[in-house]
GROMACS .gro file of C-alpha atoms in nm:
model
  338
    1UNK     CA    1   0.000   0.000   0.000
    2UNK     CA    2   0.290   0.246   0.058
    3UNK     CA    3   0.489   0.164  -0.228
    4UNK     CA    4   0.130   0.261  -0.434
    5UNK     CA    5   0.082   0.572  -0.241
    6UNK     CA    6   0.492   0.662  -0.330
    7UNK     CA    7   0.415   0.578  -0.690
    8UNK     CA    8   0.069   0.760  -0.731
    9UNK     CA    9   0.267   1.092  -0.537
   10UNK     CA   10   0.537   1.059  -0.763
   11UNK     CA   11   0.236   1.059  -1.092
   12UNK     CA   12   0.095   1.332  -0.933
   13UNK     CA   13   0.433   1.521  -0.843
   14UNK     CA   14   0.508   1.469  -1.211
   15UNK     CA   15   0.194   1.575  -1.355
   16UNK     CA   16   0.235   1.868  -1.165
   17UNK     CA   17   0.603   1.933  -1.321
   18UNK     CA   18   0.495   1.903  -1.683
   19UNK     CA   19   0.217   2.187  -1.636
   20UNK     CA   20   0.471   2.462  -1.506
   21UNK     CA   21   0.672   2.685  -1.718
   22UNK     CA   22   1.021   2.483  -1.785
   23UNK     CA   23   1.349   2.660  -1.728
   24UNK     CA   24   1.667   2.583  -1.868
   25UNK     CA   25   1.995   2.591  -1.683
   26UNK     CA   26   2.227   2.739  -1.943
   27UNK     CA   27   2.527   2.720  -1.712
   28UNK     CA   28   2.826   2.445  -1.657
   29UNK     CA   29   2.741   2.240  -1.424
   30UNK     CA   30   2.972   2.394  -1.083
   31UNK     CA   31   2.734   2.695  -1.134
   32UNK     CA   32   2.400   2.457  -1.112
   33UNK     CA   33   2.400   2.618  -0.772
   34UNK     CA   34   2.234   2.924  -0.887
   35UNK     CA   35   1.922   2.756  -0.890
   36UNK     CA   36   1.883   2.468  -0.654
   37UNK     CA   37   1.499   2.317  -0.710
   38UNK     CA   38   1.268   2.424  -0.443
   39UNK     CA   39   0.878   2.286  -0.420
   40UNK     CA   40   0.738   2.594  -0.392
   41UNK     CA   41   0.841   2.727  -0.672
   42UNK     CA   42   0.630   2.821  -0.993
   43UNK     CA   43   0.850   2.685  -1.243
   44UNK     CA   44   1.016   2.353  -1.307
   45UNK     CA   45   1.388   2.316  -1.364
   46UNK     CA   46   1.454   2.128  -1.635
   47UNK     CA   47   1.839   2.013  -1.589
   48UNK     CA   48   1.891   2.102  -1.198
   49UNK     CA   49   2.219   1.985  -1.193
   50UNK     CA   50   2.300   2.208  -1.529
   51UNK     CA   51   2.300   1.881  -1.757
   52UNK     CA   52   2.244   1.781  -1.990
   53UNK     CA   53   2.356   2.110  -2.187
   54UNK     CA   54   2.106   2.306  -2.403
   55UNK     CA   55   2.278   2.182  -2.720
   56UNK     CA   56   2.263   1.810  -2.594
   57UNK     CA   57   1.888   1.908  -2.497
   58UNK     CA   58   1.815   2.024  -2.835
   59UNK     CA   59   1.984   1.784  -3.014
   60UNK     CA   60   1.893   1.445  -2.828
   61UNK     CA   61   1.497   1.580  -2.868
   62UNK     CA   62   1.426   1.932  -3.095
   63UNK     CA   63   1.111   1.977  -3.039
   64UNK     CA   64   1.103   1.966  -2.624
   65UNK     CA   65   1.321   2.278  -2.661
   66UNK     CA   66   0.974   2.410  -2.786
   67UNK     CA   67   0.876   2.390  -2.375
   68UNK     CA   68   1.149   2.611  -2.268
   69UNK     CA   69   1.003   2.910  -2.123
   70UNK     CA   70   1.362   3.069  -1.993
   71UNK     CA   71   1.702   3.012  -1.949
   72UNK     CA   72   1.921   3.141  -1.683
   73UNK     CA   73   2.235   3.170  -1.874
   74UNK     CA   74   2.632   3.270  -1.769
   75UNK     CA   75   2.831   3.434  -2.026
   76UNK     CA   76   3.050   3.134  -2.050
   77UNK     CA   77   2.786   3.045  -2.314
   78UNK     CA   78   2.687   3.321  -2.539
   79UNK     CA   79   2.313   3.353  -2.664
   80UNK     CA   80   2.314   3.429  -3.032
   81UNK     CA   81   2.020   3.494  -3.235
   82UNK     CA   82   2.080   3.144  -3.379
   83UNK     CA   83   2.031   2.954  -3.047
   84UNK     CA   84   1.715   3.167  -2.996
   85UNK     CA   85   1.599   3.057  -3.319
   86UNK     CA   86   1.570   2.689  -3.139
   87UNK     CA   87   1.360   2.868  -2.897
   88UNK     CA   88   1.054   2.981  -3.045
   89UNK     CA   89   0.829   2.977  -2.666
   90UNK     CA   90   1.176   3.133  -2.468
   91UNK     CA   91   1.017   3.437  -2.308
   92UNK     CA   92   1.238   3.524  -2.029
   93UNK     CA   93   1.639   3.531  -1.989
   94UNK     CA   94   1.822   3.562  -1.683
   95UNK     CA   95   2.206   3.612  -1.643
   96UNK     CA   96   2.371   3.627  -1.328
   97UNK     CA   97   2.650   3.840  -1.432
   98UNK     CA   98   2.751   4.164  -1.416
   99UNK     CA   99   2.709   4.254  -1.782
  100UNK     CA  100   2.533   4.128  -2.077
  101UNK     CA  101   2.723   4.139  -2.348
  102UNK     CA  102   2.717   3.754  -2.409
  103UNK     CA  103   2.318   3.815  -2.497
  104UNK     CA  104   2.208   3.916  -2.835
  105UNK     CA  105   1.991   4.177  -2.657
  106UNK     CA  106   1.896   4.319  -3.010
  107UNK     CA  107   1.725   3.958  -3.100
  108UNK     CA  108   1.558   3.978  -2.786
  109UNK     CA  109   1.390   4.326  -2.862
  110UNK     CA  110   1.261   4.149  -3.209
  111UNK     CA  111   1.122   3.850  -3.020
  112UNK     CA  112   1.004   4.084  -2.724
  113UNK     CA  113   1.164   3.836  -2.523
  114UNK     CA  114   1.258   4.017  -2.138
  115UNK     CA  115   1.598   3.991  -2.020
  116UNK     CA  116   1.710   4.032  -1.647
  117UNK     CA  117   2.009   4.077  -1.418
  118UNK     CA  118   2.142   4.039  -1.129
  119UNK     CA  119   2.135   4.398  -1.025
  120UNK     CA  120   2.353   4.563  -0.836
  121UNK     CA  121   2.457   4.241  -0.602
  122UNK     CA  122   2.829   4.278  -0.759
  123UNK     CA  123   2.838   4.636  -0.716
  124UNK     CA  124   3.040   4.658  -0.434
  125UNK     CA  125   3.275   4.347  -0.495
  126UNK     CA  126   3.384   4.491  -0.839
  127UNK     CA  127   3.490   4.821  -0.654
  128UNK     CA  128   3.670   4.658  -0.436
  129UNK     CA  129   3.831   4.491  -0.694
  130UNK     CA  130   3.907   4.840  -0.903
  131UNK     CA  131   4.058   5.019  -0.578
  132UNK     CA  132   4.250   4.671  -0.476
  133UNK     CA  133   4.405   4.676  -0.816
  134UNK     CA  134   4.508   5.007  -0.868
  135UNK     CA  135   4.681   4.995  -0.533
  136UNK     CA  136   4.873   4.721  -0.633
  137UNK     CA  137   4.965   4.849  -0.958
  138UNK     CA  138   5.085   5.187  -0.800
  139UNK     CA  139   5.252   5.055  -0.523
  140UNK     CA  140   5.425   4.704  -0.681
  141UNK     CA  141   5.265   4.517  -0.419
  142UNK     CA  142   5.216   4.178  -0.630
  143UNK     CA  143   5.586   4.275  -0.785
  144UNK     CA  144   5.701   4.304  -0.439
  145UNK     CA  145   5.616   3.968  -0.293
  146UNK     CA  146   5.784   3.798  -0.637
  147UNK     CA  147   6.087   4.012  -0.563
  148UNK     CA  148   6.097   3.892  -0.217
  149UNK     CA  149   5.969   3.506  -0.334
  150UNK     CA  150   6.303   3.475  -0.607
  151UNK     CA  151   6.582   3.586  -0.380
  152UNK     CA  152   6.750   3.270  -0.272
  153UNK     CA  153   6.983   3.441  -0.029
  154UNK     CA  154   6.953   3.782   0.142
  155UNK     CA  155   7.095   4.090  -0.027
  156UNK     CA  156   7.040   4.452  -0.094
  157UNK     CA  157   6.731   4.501  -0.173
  158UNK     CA  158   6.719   4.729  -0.465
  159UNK     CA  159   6.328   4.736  -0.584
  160UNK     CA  160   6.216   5.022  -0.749
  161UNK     CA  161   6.015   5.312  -0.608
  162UNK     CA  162   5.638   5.285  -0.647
  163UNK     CA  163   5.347   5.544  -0.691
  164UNK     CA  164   5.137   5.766  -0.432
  165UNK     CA  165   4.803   5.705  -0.432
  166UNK     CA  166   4.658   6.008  -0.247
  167UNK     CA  167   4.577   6.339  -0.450
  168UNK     CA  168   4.571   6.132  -0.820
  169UNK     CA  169   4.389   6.244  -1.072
  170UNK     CA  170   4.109   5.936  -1.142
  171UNK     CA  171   3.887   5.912  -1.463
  172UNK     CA  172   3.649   5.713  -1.413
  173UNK     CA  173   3.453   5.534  -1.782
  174UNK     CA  174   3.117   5.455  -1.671
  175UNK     CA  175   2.961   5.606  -1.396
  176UNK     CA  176   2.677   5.360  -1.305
  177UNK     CA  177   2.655   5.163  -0.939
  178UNK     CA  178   2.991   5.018  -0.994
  179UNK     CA  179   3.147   5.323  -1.095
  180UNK     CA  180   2.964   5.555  -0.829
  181UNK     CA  181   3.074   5.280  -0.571
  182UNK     CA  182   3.459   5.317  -0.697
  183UNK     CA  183   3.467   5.693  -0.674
  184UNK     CA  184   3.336   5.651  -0.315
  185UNK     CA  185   3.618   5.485  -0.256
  186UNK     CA  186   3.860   5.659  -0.374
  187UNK     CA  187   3.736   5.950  -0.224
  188UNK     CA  188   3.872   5.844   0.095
  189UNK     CA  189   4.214   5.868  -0.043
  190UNK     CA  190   4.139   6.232  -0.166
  191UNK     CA  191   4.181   6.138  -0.517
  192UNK     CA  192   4.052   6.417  -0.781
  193UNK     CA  193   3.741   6.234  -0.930
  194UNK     CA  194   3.602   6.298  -1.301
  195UNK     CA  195   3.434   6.094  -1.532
  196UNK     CA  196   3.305   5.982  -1.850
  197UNK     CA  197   2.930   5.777  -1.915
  198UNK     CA  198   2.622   5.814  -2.222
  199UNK     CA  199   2.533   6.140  -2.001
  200UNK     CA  200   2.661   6.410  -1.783
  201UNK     CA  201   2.435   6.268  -1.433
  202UNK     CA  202   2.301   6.576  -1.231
  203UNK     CA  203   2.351   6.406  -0.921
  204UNK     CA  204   2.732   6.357  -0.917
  205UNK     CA  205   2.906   6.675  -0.867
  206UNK     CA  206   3.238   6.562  -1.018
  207UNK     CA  207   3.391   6.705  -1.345
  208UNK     CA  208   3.185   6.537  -1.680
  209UNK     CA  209   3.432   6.495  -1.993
  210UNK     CA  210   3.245   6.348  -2.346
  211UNK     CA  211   3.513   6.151  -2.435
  212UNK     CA  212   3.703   5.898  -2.284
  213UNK     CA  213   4.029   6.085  -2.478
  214UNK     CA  214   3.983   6.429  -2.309
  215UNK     CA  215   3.852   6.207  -1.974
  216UNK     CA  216   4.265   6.009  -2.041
  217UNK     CA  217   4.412   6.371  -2.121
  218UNK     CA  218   4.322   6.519  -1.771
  219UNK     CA  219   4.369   6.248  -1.561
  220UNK     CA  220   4.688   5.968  -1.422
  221UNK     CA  221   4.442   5.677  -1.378
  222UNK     CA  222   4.170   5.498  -1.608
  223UNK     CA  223   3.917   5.265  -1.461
  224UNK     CA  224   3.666   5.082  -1.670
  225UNK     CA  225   3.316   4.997  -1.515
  226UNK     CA  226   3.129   5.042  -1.852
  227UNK     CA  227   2.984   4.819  -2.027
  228UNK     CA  228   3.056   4.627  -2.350
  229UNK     CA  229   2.878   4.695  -2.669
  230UNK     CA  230   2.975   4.809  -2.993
  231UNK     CA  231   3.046   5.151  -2.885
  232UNK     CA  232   3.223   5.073  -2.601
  233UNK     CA  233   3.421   4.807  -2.782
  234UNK     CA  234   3.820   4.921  -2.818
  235UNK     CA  235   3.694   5.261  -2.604
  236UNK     CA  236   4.069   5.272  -2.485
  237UNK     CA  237   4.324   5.294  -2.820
  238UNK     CA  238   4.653   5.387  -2.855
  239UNK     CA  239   4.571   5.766  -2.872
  240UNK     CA  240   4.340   5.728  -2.514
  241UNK     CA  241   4.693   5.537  -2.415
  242UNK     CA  242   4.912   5.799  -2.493
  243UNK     CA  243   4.706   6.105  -2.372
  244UNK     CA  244   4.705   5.904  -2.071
  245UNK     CA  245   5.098   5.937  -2.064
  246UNK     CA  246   5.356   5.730  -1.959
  247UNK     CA  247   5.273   5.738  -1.587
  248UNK     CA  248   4.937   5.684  -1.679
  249UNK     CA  249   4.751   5.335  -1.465
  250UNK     CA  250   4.471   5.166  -1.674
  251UNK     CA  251   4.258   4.943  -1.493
  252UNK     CA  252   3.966   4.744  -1.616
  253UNK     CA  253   3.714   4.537  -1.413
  254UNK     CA  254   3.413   4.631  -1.726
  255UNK     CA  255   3.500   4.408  -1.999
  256UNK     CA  256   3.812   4.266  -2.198
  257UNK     CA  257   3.716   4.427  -2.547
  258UNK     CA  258   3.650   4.763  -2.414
  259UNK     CA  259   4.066   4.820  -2.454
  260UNK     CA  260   4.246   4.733  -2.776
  261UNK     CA  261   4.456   4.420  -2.590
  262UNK     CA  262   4.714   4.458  -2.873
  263UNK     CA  263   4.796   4.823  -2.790
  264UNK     CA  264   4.812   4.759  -2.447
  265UNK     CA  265   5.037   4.533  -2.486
  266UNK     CA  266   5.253   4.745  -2.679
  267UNK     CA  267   5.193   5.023  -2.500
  268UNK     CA  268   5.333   4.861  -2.173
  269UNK     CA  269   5.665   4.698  -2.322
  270UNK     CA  270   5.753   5.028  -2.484
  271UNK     CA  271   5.673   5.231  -2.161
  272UNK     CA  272   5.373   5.458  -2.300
  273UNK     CA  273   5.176   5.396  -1.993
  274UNK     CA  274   5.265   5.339  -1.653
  275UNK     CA  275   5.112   5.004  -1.564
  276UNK     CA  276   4.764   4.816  -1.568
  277UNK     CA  277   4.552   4.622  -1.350
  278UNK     CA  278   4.342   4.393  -1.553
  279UNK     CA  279   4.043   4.148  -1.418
  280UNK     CA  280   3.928   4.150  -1.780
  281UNK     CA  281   4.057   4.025  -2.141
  282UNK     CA  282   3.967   4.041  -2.431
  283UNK     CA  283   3.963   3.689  -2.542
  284UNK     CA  284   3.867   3.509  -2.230
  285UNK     CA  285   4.030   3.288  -2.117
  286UNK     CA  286   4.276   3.335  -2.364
  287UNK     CA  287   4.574   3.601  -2.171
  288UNK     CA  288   4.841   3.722  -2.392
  289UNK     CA  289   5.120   3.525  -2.259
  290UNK     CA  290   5.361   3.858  -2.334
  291UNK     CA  291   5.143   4.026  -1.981
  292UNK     CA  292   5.284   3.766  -1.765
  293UNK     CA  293   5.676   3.909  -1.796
  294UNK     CA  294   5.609   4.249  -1.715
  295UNK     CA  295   5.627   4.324  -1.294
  296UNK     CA  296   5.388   4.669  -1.423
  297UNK     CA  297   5.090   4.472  -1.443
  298UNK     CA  298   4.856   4.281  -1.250
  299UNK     CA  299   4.656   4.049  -1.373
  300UNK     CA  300   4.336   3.887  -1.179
  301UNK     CA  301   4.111   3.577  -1.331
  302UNK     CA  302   3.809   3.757  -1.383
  303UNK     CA  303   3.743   3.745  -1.038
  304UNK     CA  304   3.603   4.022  -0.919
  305UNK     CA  305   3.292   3.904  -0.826
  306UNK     CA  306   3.433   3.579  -0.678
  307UNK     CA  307   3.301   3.654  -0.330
  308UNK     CA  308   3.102   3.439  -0.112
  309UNK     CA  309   2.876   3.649   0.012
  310UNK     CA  310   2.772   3.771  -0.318
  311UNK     CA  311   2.770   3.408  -0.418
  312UNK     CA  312   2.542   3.334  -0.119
  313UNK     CA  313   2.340   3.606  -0.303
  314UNK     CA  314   2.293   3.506  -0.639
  315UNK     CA  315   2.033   3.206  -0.557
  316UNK     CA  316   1.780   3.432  -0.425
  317UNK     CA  317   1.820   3.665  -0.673
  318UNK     CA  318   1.710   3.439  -0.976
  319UNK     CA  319   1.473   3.262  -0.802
  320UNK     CA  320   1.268   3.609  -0.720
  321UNK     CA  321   1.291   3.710  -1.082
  322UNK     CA  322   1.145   3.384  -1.197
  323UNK     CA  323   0.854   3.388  -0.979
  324UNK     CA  324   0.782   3.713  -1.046
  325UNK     CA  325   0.818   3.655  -1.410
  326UNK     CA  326   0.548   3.345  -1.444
  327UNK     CA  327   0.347   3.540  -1.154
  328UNK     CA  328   0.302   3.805  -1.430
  329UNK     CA  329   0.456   4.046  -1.235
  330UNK     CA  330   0.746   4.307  -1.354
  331UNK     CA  331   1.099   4.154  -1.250
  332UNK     CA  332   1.323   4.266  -0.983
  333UNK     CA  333   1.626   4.337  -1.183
  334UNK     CA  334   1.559   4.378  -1.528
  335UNK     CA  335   1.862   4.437  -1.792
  336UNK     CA  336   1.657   4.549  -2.067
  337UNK     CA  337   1.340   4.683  -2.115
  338UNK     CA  338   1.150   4.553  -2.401
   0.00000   0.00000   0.00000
């Protein structure tokens, strides 16, 4: 009699499953965690554990992709206009990253299909990030500890002279949450704020420039916090580089194609700029093996947002989107308004 009652609850638990909107895990599977199944939720989860992946799904059975509601996608796997063609009832994407440049957001306008964020949970973490690399660029820190690491007896220890922090002169590309939460920062170490975003914002009372080249021309420090599209893409050339100067500190914690990597690169080994702190690059996660030489850079794993309390975060924040979502209610964090 139990085993019946197990079997007809498992019918019925089914039955219940196959008339809920079906999400998609577009993720690899270590990132499944961003939305562990719950039974009071309003949706069913297709692939929990984040397999099989939606090109195995498709493949093994084309038209159940026809059942896929949304996705909640990382931008490990981009979302072209062709994979939304194997989508035809996807209404709803979510991303839990910082940006969305891995979405064909332009698609998703056609299709009217919404697209959603995670917000501002990263804010912070990413500023951290900007103000912890800059300090290490200007002061050698990470050259430092090699210095220190390769000396196999003790000697003189003749390490160059870093940079002052305090009182520089900080342009800052992109003046959203991330960028607002960087200046606050920096603030503190009386840095001279200005800026460069879409719009001059009448709540921030540092100096505007309209370019990113005037922005590089009247400052000793670039950090990126924009985002990447196509006219963002490459936003830092060689002539941003140079007005910069050879002093000059780029950081970027935005996105990898926002600075022409091959400039950079040249940039640094001929001493144009000073140094750069880079989170970022532009062929992830391809890194110019030419960066790793050069004790004027620092170089992080796109890792910014590696925290775990914004980790702890990042559950709750696609599950409230999705509920609101098939509740017909707006979403908590869109990225794009339709």
């Amino acid at each position: 009699m139990t085993e019946q009652n197990n079997s007809n609850s498992s019918n019925e638990e089914s039955q219940n499953n196959n008339n809920l909107p079906k999400v998609f895990l577009h993720v690899p599977p270590k990132f499944s965690f961003v939305l562990p199944p719950n039974p009071s939720h309003n949706f069913h989860i297709l692939n929990p554990g984040g397999l099989p992946s939606l090109h195995q799904f498709i493949a093994a059975d084309p038209h159940h992709a026809s059942s896929i509601a949304a996705i909640v996608c990382s931008n490990v796997y981009p979302v072209t206009a062709d994979l939304l063609q194997l989508l035809p009832s996807l209404r709803l994407i979510f991303t839990p990253t910082a940006g969305t440049d891995h979405v064909d957001l332009s698609e998703c306008r056609r299709r009217e299909i919404q697209v959603a964020g995670i917000g501002n949970l990263f804010s912070e973490d990413v500023a951290d990030m900007a103000v912890g690399l800059l300090i290490d660029v200007s002061r050698k820190i990470s050259a430092a500890d090699r210095f220190l690491r390769t000396q196999l007896q003790p000697s003189s220890w003749d390490f160059p002279l870093g940079s002052k922090l305090t009182g520089k002169k900080i342009g800052i590309v992109g003046m959203g949450k991330i960028g607002s939460e960087v200046a606050k920062r920096l603030e503190a170490f009386s840095c001279k704020i200005s800026y460069n975003s879409r719009n001059k914002k009448s709540s921030i009372s540092h100096p505007f420039y309209s370019s990113v080249l005037e922005l590089a021309t009247n400052t000793n420090v670039l950090i990126l916090c924009c985002a990447l599209n196509d006219e963002t893409r490459h936003i830092v050339n060689k002539q941003v580089m140079l007005a910069l100067g050879k002093g000059g500190i780029i950081v970027n914690v935005g996105r990898g194609g926002l600075i022409d990597e091959n400039e950079l690169l040249r940039c640094l080994i001929d001493g144009e700029i000073g140094g750069a702190g880079l989170d970022v690059f532009e062929n992830e996660p391809h890194v110019p093996k030419e960066l790793f030489s050069l004790d004027n850079v620092v170089l992080s794993p796109h890792a910014a947002v590696l925290t775990s309390e914004s980790f702890n975060g990042i559950s709750k924040v696609v599950e409230e989107n999705l509920k609101a979502f098939f509740s017909n209610k707006p979403l908590i964090t869109p990225a794009m308004l339709v």
